[in-house]
Amino acid sequence: MVRRIAIEKDNRFVNDHVLELHMINRTPISGYEDAPVMPLEEAVERVAQFYYGVVNDADRAKDKCRKNTALTLNESAAIYLYTMTTPFYSALNRALRSENPQAIYPWFPFLKLLITGLNKLESCST
């Protein structure tokens, strides 16, 4: 009896997460690939309405990011901006999880820059 309750509890836990992932991923992102690669400042202009300090944070990211020869300064700064402890990350994730697919459109230029940079990074082996 105890084992059965534990299994049911585990299944419920797993099912909740599977359902959540299914709901989040029901409409994968598409269309950002067609956005032009642009400077970080331009890429975040359209999302300033969702996060007021984004322009200042983008400037700070450009100053502090690693200047890597494999990435452009803008690509490196986009990755840095995404990982900064600011509301930017939360605002982007809210748009990604939104049930309204148009909520992500203003983020396309930034996503293009971010994903272009991430794709240039080498894989790590463990």
mmCIF file of C-alpha atoms in Angstrom:
data_model
loop_
_atom_site.group_PDB
_atom_site.id
_atom_site.type_symbol
_atom_site.label_atom_id
_atom_site.label_comp_id
_atom_site.label_asym_id
_atom_site.label_seq_id
_atom_site.Cartn_x
_atom_site.Cartn_y
_atom_site.Cartn_z
ATOM 1 C CA MET A 1 0.000 0.000 0.000
ATOM 2 C CA VAL A 2 2.770 2.431 0.900
ATOM 3 C CA ARG A 3 4.651 1.606 -2.304
ATOM 4 C CA ARG A 4 1.540 2.218 -4.410
ATOM 5 C CA ILE A 5 0.995 5.657 -2.863
ATOM 6 C CA ALA A 6 4.620 6.589 -3.523
ATOM 7 C CA ILE A 7 4.347 5.472 -7.149
ATOM 8 C CA GLU A 8 1.105 7.385 -7.652
ATOM 9 C CA LYS A 9 2.678 10.443 -6.093
ATOM 10 C CA ASP A 10 5.748 10.103 -8.333
ATOM 11 C CA ASN A 11 3.593 9.629 -11.422
ATOM 12 C CA ARG A 12 1.524 12.663 -10.553
ATOM 13 C CA PHE A 13 4.698 14.699 -10.125
ATOM 14 C CA VAL A 14 6.069 13.517 -13.445
ATOM 15 C CA ASN A 15 2.745 13.977 -15.214
ATOM 16 C CA ASP A 16 2.499 17.561 -13.978
ATOM 17 C CA HIS A 17 5.900 18.371 -15.439
ATOM 18 C CA VAL A 18 5.224 16.545 -18.686
ATOM 19 C CA LEU A 19 1.933 18.397 -19.059
ATOM 20 C CA GLU A 20 3.635 21.713 -18.315
ATOM 21 C CA LEU A 21 6.361 21.029 -20.884
ATOM 22 C CA HIS A 22 3.763 19.963 -23.431
ATOM 23 C CA MET A 23 1.809 23.176 -22.888
ATOM 24 C CA ILE A 24 4.924 25.331 -23.160
ATOM 25 C CA ASN A 25 6.175 23.597 -26.301
ATOM 26 C CA ARG A 26 2.887 23.304 -28.156
ATOM 27 C CA THR A 27 3.856 26.187 -30.440
ATOM 28 C CA PRO A 28 7.592 26.142 -31.119
ATOM 29 C CA ILE A 29 9.283 29.391 -32.027
ATOM 30 C CA SER A 30 9.511 29.960 -35.723
ATOM 31 C CA GLY A 31 10.124 33.032 -37.793
ATOM 32 C CA TYR A 32 13.016 34.500 -35.833
ATOM 33 C CA GLU A 33 15.370 32.835 -38.320
ATOM 34 C CA ASP A 34 14.259 35.344 -40.960
ATOM 35 C CA ALA A 35 15.087 38.350 -38.778
ATOM 36 C CA PRO A 36 18.263 40.168 -39.806
ATOM 37 C CA VAL A 37 21.264 40.081 -37.488
ATOM 38 C CA MET A 38 21.592 43.593 -36.103
ATOM 39 C CA PRO A 39 23.470 45.421 -33.353
ATOM 40 C CA LEU A 40 22.298 44.578 -29.849
ATOM 41 C CA GLU A 41 20.987 48.090 -29.215
ATOM 42 C CA GLU A 42 18.670 47.822 -32.221
ATOM 43 C CA ALA A 43 17.672 44.247 -31.375
ATOM 44 C CA VAL A 44 16.368 45.264 -27.945
ATOM 45 C CA GLU A 45 14.646 48.531 -28.949
ATOM 46 C CA ARG A 46 11.348 46.773 -29.696
ATOM 47 C CA VAL A 47 11.244 45.107 -26.272
ATOM 48 C CA ALA A 48 11.868 48.284 -24.276
ATOM 49 C CA GLN A 49 8.102 48.479 -23.738
ATOM 50 C CA PHE A 50 8.257 45.229 -21.732
ATOM 51 C CA TYR A 51 11.387 46.035 -19.759
ATOM 52 C CA TYR A 52 12.269 49.678 -19.223
ATOM 53 C CA GLY A 53 15.979 49.258 -18.415
ATOM 54 C CA VAL A 54 16.855 47.046 -21.382
ATOM 55 C CA VAL A 55 18.800 49.698 -23.313
ATOM 56 C CA ASN A 56 21.047 50.465 -20.327
ATOM 57 C CA ASP A 57 21.514 46.759 -19.636
ATOM 58 C CA ALA A 58 22.435 46.157 -23.293
ATOM 59 C CA ASP A 59 25.100 48.876 -23.071
ATOM 60 C CA ARG A 60 26.423 47.370 -19.831
ATOM 61 C CA ALA A 61 26.477 43.898 -21.405
ATOM 62 C CA LYS A 62 28.556 45.213 -24.314
ATOM 63 C CA ASP A 63 31.045 46.750 -21.879
ATOM 64 C CA LYS A 64 31.369 43.667 -19.671
ATOM 65 C CA CYS A 65 31.059 40.726 -22.057
ATOM 66 C CA ARG A 66 33.999 38.643 -23.139
ATOM 67 C CA LYS A 67 35.524 39.811 -26.389
ATOM 68 C CA ASN A 68 35.804 36.431 -28.111
ATOM 69 C CA THR A 69 37.172 36.004 -31.619
ATOM 70 C CA ALA A 70 34.559 33.343 -32.452
ATOM 71 C CA LEU A 71 31.666 35.712 -31.709
ATOM 72 C CA THR A 72 30.930 39.258 -32.698
ATOM 73 C CA LEU A 73 30.722 41.793 -29.890
ATOM 74 C CA ASN A 74 26.938 41.933 -30.356
ATOM 75 C CA GLU A 75 26.531 38.147 -30.177
ATOM 76 C CA SER A 76 28.687 37.919 -27.067
ATOM 77 C CA ALA A 77 26.808 40.813 -25.453
ATOM 78 C CA ALA A 78 23.437 39.203 -26.275
ATOM 79 C CA ILE A 79 24.476 36.050 -24.429
ATOM 80 C CA TYR A 80 25.796 38.148 -21.548
ATOM 81 C CA LEU A 81 22.567 40.179 -21.407
ATOM 82 C CA TYR A 82 20.463 37.020 -21.278
ATOM 83 C CA THR A 83 22.482 35.720 -18.323
ATOM 84 C CA MET A 84 22.558 38.980 -16.334
ATOM 85 C CA THR A 85 20.576 39.124 -13.102
ATOM 86 C CA THR A 86 18.054 41.636 -14.419
ATOM 87 C CA PRO A 87 14.335 41.450 -15.268
ATOM 88 C CA PHE A 88 15.300 40.972 -18.948
ATOM 89 C CA TYR A 89 15.493 37.181 -18.626
ATOM 90 C CA SER A 90 12.082 37.038 -16.927
ATOM 91 C CA ALA A 91 10.464 39.298 -19.535
ATOM 92 C CA LEU A 92 11.775 37.127 -22.381
ATOM 93 C CA ASN A 93 10.665 33.915 -20.706
ATOM 94 C CA ARG A 94 7.197 35.370 -20.089
ATOM 95 C CA ALA A 95 6.929 36.068 -23.812
ATOM 96 C CA LEU A 96 8.199 32.577 -24.663
ATOM 97 C CA ARG A 97 5.597 30.972 -22.389
ATOM 98 C CA SER A 98 2.748 33.231 -23.425
ATOM 99 C CA GLU A 99 -0.329 31.618 -24.916
ATOM 100 C CA ASN A 100 -0.397 34.475 -27.417
ATOM 101 C CA PRO A 101 2.097 33.562 -30.163
ATOM 102 C CA GLN A 102 2.419 37.221 -31.164
ATOM 103 C CA ALA A 103 3.939 38.047 -27.765
ATOM 104 C CA ILE A 104 7.289 36.716 -28.964
ATOM 105 C CA TYR A 105 7.458 38.711 -32.231
ATOM 106 C CA PRO A 106 9.100 41.825 -30.734
ATOM 107 C CA TRP A 107 11.817 39.547 -29.349
ATOM 108 C CA PHE A 108 12.754 38.045 -32.748
ATOM 109 C CA PRO A 109 15.726 40.374 -33.456
ATOM 110 C CA PHE A 110 17.203 39.598 -30.028
ATOM 111 C CA LEU A 111 16.533 35.861 -30.384
ATOM 112 C CA LYS A 112 18.223 35.883 -33.792
ATOM 113 C CA LEU A 113 21.314 37.535 -32.310
ATOM 114 C CA LEU A 114 21.341 35.284 -29.232
ATOM 115 C CA ILE A 115 20.865 32.017 -31.122
ATOM 116 C CA THR A 116 23.353 33.016 -33.835
ATOM 117 C CA GLY A 117 25.936 33.533 -31.091
ATOM 118 C CA LEU A 118 25.049 30.323 -29.268
ATOM 119 C CA ASN A 119 25.360 28.328 -32.485
ATOM 120 C CA LYS A 120 28.921 29.599 -32.938
ATOM 121 C CA LEU A 121 30.033 28.319 -29.537
ATOM 122 C CA GLU A 122 31.888 25.048 -29.446
ATOM 123 C CA SER A 123 30.353 22.132 -27.604
ATOM 124 C CA CYS A 124 31.912 21.083 -24.321
ATOM 125 C CA SER A 125 32.796 17.468 -23.763
ATOM 126 C CA THR A 126 32.791 15.910 -20.329
#
